[in-house]
Coordinates of C-alpha atoms in Angstrom, one line a residue:
M1 CA -34.3 -16.3 10.0
A2 CA -31.0 -14.6 9.2
K3 CA -28.0 -16.0 11.0
S4 CA -25.9 -13.8 13.3
P5 CA -22.4 -12.9 12.2
E6 CA -21.1 -15.4 14.7
E7 CA -23.1 -18.2 13.2
Q8 CA -22.7 -17.6 9.5
H9 CA -19.4 -19.5 9.1
P10 CA -17.8 -22.4 11.1
V11 CA -14.6 -20.7 12.3
K12 CA -15.1 -18.4 15.3
A13 CA -13.5 -14.9 15.1
F14 CA -13.1 -11.9 17.3
G15 CA -12.4 -8.3 16.5
W16 CA -13.6 -4.7 16.9
A17 CA -16.6 -3.4 14.9
A18 CA -18.6 -0.3 14.2
T19 CA -22.3 -0.9 14.4
D20 CA -23.7 2.5 13.2
P21 CA -22.5 5.8 11.6
S22 CA -21.3 7.1 15.0
G23 CA -18.2 5.1 14.0
H24 CA -17.6 4.0 17.6
L25 CA -15.7 0.7 17.6
S26 CA -16.3 -2.0 20.2
P27 CA -15.5 -5.7 20.7
F28 CA -17.4 -8.0 18.3
K29 CA -17.7 -11.7 17.9
F30 CA -18.2 -13.1 14.3
S31 CA -17.0 -16.0 12.1
R32 CA -15.0 -16.7 9.1
R33 CA -15.2 -19.4 6.4
E34 CA -13.4 -22.7 6.6
T35 CA -10.1 -22.8 4.8
G36 CA -10.8 -23.7 1.2
D37 CA -8.5 -25.5 -1.3
E38 CA -7.1 -22.1 -2.5
D39 CA -7.3 -20.3 0.8
V40 CA -4.6 -19.1 3.2
R41 CA -5.5 -18.5 6.9
F42 CA -3.2 -16.4 9.0
K43 CA -3.0 -15.0 12.5
V44 CA -3.2 -11.2 12.4
L45 CA -0.3 -9.5 14.1
Y46 CA -0.7 -5.9 13.0
C47 CA -3.2 -3.9 11.1
G48 CA -2.7 -0.3 9.8
M49 CA -5.4 2.3 10.2
C50 CA -6.2 3.9 6.8
H51 CA -8.2 7.1 6.3
S52 CA -10.6 4.9 4.4
D53 CA -11.4 3.2 7.7
L54 CA -12.4 6.5 9.2
H55 CA -14.6 7.4 6.2
S56 CA -16.2 4.0 6.2
I57 CA -17.1 3.6 9.9
K58 CA -18.8 6.9 9.8
N59 CA -20.6 6.2 6.4
E60 CA -19.1 9.4 4.9
W61 CA -19.1 7.8 1.4
G62 CA -22.7 6.6 1.8
N63 CA -21.9 2.9 1.2
S64 CA -21.3 1.5 4.7
I65 CA -22.6 -1.9 5.7
Y66 CA -22.9 -2.6 9.5
P67 CA -21.6 -4.3 11.5
M68 CA -18.2 -3.3 10.1
V69 CA -14.8 -4.7 11.0
P70 CA -12.4 -2.2 9.3
G71 CA -8.8 -2.7 8.3
H72 CA -7.1 -3.4 5.0
E73 CA -3.5 -3.1 5.9
I74 CA -3.3 -6.6 7.5
V75 CA -0.2 -8.6 8.2
G76 CA 0.5 -11.8 10.1
E77 CA 1.7 -15.4 10.1
V78 CA 0.2 -18.2 8.1
T79 CA -1.5 -20.9 10.3
E80 CA -3.3 -23.0 7.7
V81 CA -3.2 -23.4 3.9
G82 CA -5.6 -25.2 1.5
G83 CA -4.6 -28.3 -0.4
K84 CA -4.0 -26.4 -3.7
V85 CA -2.0 -23.5 -2.2
T86 CA 1.4 -23.2 -3.7
K87 CA 2.2 -19.5 -2.9
V88 CA 3.0 -19.7 0.8
K89 CA 3.4 -22.2 3.6
I90 CA 2.6 -22.4 7.4
G91 CA 4.8 -20.0 9.3
D92 CA 5.3 -17.5 6.4
K93 CA 4.8 -13.8 7.0
V94 CA 2.1 -12.5 4.8
G95 CA -0.4 -9.6 4.2
V96 CA -3.7 -8.8 2.7
G97 CA -4.5 -5.3 1.4
C98 CA -7.7 -3.8 0.1
L99 CA -8.9 -6.7 -2.0
V100 CA -10.0 -10.3 -1.3
G101 CA -11.8 -11.1 -4.6
A102 CA -12.6 -10.2 -8.2
C103 CA -14.2 -12.0 -11.2
H104 CA -10.9 -13.3 -12.6
S105 CA -12.3 -13.4 -16.1
C106 CA -12.7 -9.7 -17.3
D107 CA -10.0 -7.9 -19.2
N108 CA -8.8 -6.1 -16.1
C109 CA -8.4 -9.4 -14.1
V110 CA -6.7 -11.1 -17.1
N111 CA -4.2 -8.2 -17.1
D112 CA -3.5 -8.4 -13.4
L113 CA -5.6 -5.4 -12.6
E114 CA -8.0 -6.9 -10.1
N115 CA -8.3 -3.4 -8.6
Y116 CA -10.3 -2.2 -11.7
C117 CA -12.5 -5.3 -11.8
P118 CA -16.2 -4.1 -11.7
K119 CA -17.0 -7.1 -9.5
W120 CA -14.2 -6.7 -7.0
T121 CA -14.7 -7.8 -3.4
L122 CA -13.2 -5.4 -0.9
T123 CA -11.5 -6.7 2.3
Y124 CA -14.2 -5.2 4.4
N125 CA -17.6 -3.4 3.9
S126 CA -18.2 -5.6 0.8
I127 CA -20.3 -8.7 0.0
N128 CA -18.7 -12.1 -0.5
T129 CA -19.8 -14.4 -3.3
D130 CA -21.8 -16.4 -0.6
G131 CA -23.7 -13.3 0.3
T132 CA -22.0 -12.6 3.6
I133 CA -20.3 -9.4 4.7
T134 CA -16.5 -9.2 4.4
Y135 CA -14.7 -8.3 7.7
G136 CA -11.3 -6.7 7.8
G137 CA -8.2 -6.8 9.8
Y138 CA -9.2 -5.3 13.2
S139 CA -9.5 -9.0 14.1
D140 CA -7.7 -12.0 15.4
H141 CA -7.3 -13.9 12.1
M142 CA -7.9 -13.6 8.4
V143 CA -8.6 -16.0 5.5
A144 CA -8.3 -15.2 1.8
N145 CA -7.7 -16.8 -1.5
Q146 CA -4.0 -17.2 -2.2
R147 CA -4.3 -14.8 -5.2
Y148 CA -4.8 -12.0 -2.6
I149 CA -2.1 -13.0 -0.3
V150 CA 1.1 -10.8 -0.4
R151 CA 4.4 -12.4 0.7
F152 CA 6.5 -10.3 3.1
P153 CA 10.3 -10.6 2.6
D154 CA 12.3 -11.5 5.8
N155 CA 13.8 -8.0 6.1
M156 CA 10.5 -6.2 5.9
P157 CA 9.2 -5.3 9.4
L158 CA 5.6 -6.3 9.7
D159 CA 4.4 -3.3 11.7
A160 CA 6.0 -0.6 9.6
G161 CA 5.4 -2.6 6.4
A162 CA 1.6 -3.1 6.9
P163 CA 0.6 0.4 5.6
L164 CA 2.4 -0.4 2.3
L165 CA -0.5 -2.7 1.5
C166 CA -2.8 0.3 0.9
A167 CA -0.8 3.5 1.2
G168 CA 2.3 2.1 -0.5
I169 CA 0.5 0.6 -3.6
T170 CA -1.7 3.6 -3.9
V171 CA 1.3 5.8 -4.7
Y172 CA 3.6 3.2 -6.3
S173 CA 1.1 2.2 -9.0
P174 CA 0.5 5.7 -10.5
L175 CA 4.2 6.6 -10.3
K176 CA 4.9 3.6 -12.5
Y177 CA 1.9 3.8 -14.8
Y178 CA 2.2 7.5 -15.6
G179 CA 5.9 7.3 -16.4
L180 CA 7.1 9.2 -13.3
A181 CA 9.2 6.4 -11.8
K182 CA 12.3 7.5 -13.5
A183 CA 15.6 9.2 -12.5
G184 CA 15.6 12.9 -13.3
K185 CA 11.8 13.4 -13.1
H186 CA 10.6 16.2 -10.8
I187 CA 7.6 15.0 -8.8
G188 CA 5.3 17.0 -6.5
V189 CA 3.6 15.3 -3.6
V190 CA 0.5 17.2 -2.2
G191 CA -0.1 16.4 1.4
L192 CA 2.4 15.0 3.9
G193 CA 0.3 12.4 5.5
G194 CA -0.1 8.6 5.4
L195 CA 0.0 8.5 1.6
G196 CA 2.2 11.5 1.0
H197 CA 5.2 10.5 3.2
V198 CA 5.3 7.1 1.5
A199 CA 5.0 8.7 -1.9
V200 CA 8.1 10.8 -1.2
K201 CA 10.1 7.7 -0.2
F202 CA 9.1 5.7 -3.4
A203 CA 9.7 8.7 -5.7
K204 CA 13.2 9.2 -4.2
A205 CA 14.0 5.5 -4.6
F206 CA 13.1 5.8 -8.3
G207 CA 15.7 8.5 -8.6
A208 CA 13.3 11.5 -8.9
K209 CA 13.6 14.9 -7.4
V210 CA 10.7 15.5 -5.0
T211 CA 8.9 18.6 -3.8
V212 CA 6.3 18.4 -1.0
I213 CA 3.4 20.8 -1.4
S214 CA 1.5 21.5 1.8
T215 CA -0.9 24.1 3.3
S216 CA 1.1 23.7 6.5
P217 CA 4.4 25.6 6.4
S218 CA 5.3 24.0 9.7
K219 CA 5.8 20.7 7.9
M220 CA 8.8 22.0 5.9
K221 CA 11.4 20.8 8.3
E222 CA 9.8 17.4 8.6
A223 CA 9.5 17.0 4.8
L224 CA 13.1 18.0 4.1
E225 CA 15.0 16.5 7.1
H226 CA 12.9 13.5 8.1
V227 CA 11.0 12.2 5.1
G228 CA 13.7 13.1 2.6
A229 CA 12.1 15.5 0.1
D230 CA 14.4 17.9 -1.9
S231 CA 12.2 21.0 -1.6
F232 CA 9.0 22.3 0.0
L233 CA 6.2 24.6 -1.2
A234 CA 3.7 26.2 1.1
S235 CA 0.7 26.2 -1.1
R236 CA -0.9 29.3 0.5
V237 CA 2.2 31.5 0.0
P238 CA 1.7 33.0 -3.5
E239 CA 5.4 33.9 -3.9
Q240 CA 6.5 30.4 -3.4
M241 CA 3.9 28.9 -5.8
Q242 CA 4.7 31.5 -8.4
A243 CA 8.4 30.8 -8.3
A244 CA 7.6 27.1 -9.0
V245 CA 5.3 27.5 -12.0
G246 CA 6.1 25.1 -14.8
T247 CA 8.7 23.0 -12.9
L248 CA 7.0 19.7 -12.2
D249 CA 6.7 16.6 -14.5
G250 CA 4.0 15.1 -12.3
I251 CA 2.1 15.6 -9.1
I252 CA 0.7 12.9 -6.8
D253 CA -2.2 14.6 -5.0
T254 CA -3.0 12.6 -1.8
V255 CA -5.4 15.1 -0.2
S256 CA -8.8 13.7 0.7
A257 CA -10.4 17.1 1.5
V258 CA -11.9 19.6 -1.0
H259 CA -9.1 21.8 -2.3
P260 CA -8.4 24.0 -5.4
L261 CA -6.7 22.3 -8.4
L262 CA -5.8 25.5 -10.3
P263 CA -2.7 26.3 -8.3
L264 CA -1.4 22.7 -8.7
L265 CA -2.0 22.7 -12.5
S266 CA 0.1 25.8 -12.8
L267 CA 3.1 24.0 -11.3
L268 CA 3.1 21.4 -14.1
K269 CA 5.4 21.5 -17.1
S270 CA 3.7 21.0 -20.6
N271 CA 2.5 17.4 -20.8
G272 CA 2.5 17.3 -17.0
K273 CA 0.2 15.0 -15.1
L274 CA -1.8 15.7 -11.9
I275 CA -2.8 12.3 -10.4
M276 CA -5.5 12.2 -7.8
V277 CA -5.2 9.4 -5.2
G278 CA -7.1 11.0 -2.3
A279 CA -10.9 10.7 -2.3
P280 CA -12.7 14.0 -1.3
E281 CA -16.4 13.3 -0.6
K282 CA -17.5 16.3 -2.7
P283 CA -16.6 17.1 -6.3
L284 CA -13.7 19.4 -7.0
E285 CA -13.7 22.3 -9.5
L286 CA -11.7 21.6 -12.6
P287 CA -10.7 24.6 -14.7
I288 CA -10.2 23.5 -18.3
F289 CA -8.1 26.3 -19.8
P290 CA -5.0 25.4 -17.8
L291 CA -5.3 21.9 -19.3
L292 CA -5.5 23.2 -22.8
M293 CA -2.5 25.5 -22.3
G294 CA 0.2 22.9 -22.0
R295 CA -1.6 19.6 -22.9
K296 CA -1.9 18.7 -19.2
T297 CA -3.6 15.7 -17.8
V298 CA -5.7 15.2 -14.6
A299 CA -6.0 11.5 -13.8
G300 CA -6.8 9.1 -11.1
S301 CA -5.5 5.8 -9.7
I302 CA -6.7 3.4 -7.0
I303 CA -4.4 0.9 -5.3
G304 CA -3.0 -1.8 -7.7
G305 CA -3.4 -5.3 -8.9
M306 CA -2.0 -8.2 -6.9
K307 CA 1.0 -8.8 -9.1
E308 CA 2.0 -5.1 -8.8
T309 CA 1.3 -5.1 -5.1
Q310 CA 3.8 -7.9 -4.6
E311 CA 6.3 -6.1 -6.8
M312 CA 5.9 -3.0 -4.7
V313 CA 6.5 -4.8 -1.4
D314 CA 9.6 -6.5 -2.8
F315 CA 10.9 -3.1 -4.1
A316 CA 10.2 -1.5 -0.7
A317 CA 12.1 -4.3 1.1
K318 CA 15.0 -3.9 -1.3
H319 CA 15.2 -0.1 -0.8
N320 CA 14.3 -0.2 3.0
I321 CA 11.1 1.7 2.5
T322 CA 8.6 1.5 5.3
A323 CA 5.9 3.7 6.7
D324 CA 6.5 6.0 9.7
I325 CA 4.2 4.6 12.3
E326 CA 2.8 4.9 15.8
V327 CA 2.0 1.5 17.2
I328 CA -1.2 1.4 19.4
S329 CA -3.1 -1.1 21.4
M330 CA -6.6 -2.3 20.3
D331 CA -8.4 -0.5 23.1
Y332 CA -6.9 2.9 22.0
V333 CA -8.5 2.6 18.5
N334 CA -11.4 5.1 19.1
T335 CA -9.0 7.7 20.4
A336 CA -6.8 7.0 17.4
M337 CA -9.7 7.6 15.1
E338 CA -10.4 11.0 16.7
R339 CA -6.7 11.9 16.3
L340 CA -6.7 10.6 12.7
A341 CA -9.7 12.9 11.9
K342 CA -7.5 15.8 13.1
A343 CA -4.4 14.5 11.2
D344 CA -2.7 14.1 14.5
V345 CA -0.4 11.2 13.6
R346 CA 3.0 10.9 12.0
Y347 CA 2.1 9.2 9.8
R348 CA 0.2 6.0 10.2
F349 CA -1.4 4.3 13.2
V350 CA -0.8 0.6 13.3
I351 CA -2.7 -1.6 15.8
D352 CA -0.7 -4.2 17.6
I353 CA -3.4 -6.9 17.2
G354 CA -1.2 -9.9 18.1
N355 CA -0.3 -8.5 21.6
T356 CA -3.4 -6.5 22.6
L357 CA -6.6 -7.8 21.0
A358 CA -7.1 -10.8 23.2
A359 CA -7.2 -8.7 26.3
T360 CA -10.3 -6.8 25.1
K361 CA -12.5 -9.9 24.8
P362 CA -15.6 -9.5 27.0

């Protein structure tokens, strides 16, 4: 007889879970493992709401495991550490992002690229080495191996810093890897949402000139005056796009809906790079001639390894980079998901777990 989620592990836990592809979240009792020698346990104080959470609870990528406790932008305060933990101590402010495990022996892991390990373990909607389901941060506490714990500097606010654990590293890593994190580069950012607004902030901190590219002309003022972009292109206004042909060194494309790539490729200089970090559920059409005429690259990137994630958080703290957030209570989460589906948020919902979760216990 299979054990219930509440009986699989010795430490009782409480959170909110989706139980089917309707995606409706409700209170859920489960359990987490005991604190192992290399483990860190922490009380969850805030958890960001990523677009991946919405895709996953509704099984839009076809890989969902229920019951599902979402959340991979998790921050809180350490309450217990294993005997071999050297990275943090009780009372430290820490976070966990998208990963809680990998093989630690493949070439990727050896090179601090756990995010490309073929045997990675995701923070939720994944299977642990013991065969149990991983549960994410819409919950009262979290436990993870110290390798996957990110230290938060004292000057980094936990609520506005939480989304950096997914959104932040998702844009920081490709900017660095593809040689765009340099003063004087001209970077395009497609989509001014949870990922896009953080991409603008990191690119500016690296000294780049930044152009926001959006289908919504109404976002121009927000992009220029609030987020700090240098210029704005309305992608459905041909005159604007034509005037910008061949001006960009690289583009970070954050859009997770199906959209045409040809207009974006035309904006790139020779040797320019179009880097996809959004995840549309259907294939996009990729015209080849524009790649040939200018030796252009279309590439992808997903989050980052743990060493780079810590580097990103430290860089963000140094440059006062945080996400623009709307803090919500736990019982608002279903309404927030509906709003997220309509892109009705500037620019990231963050759940105040520490102050509002307990009140939802049945």
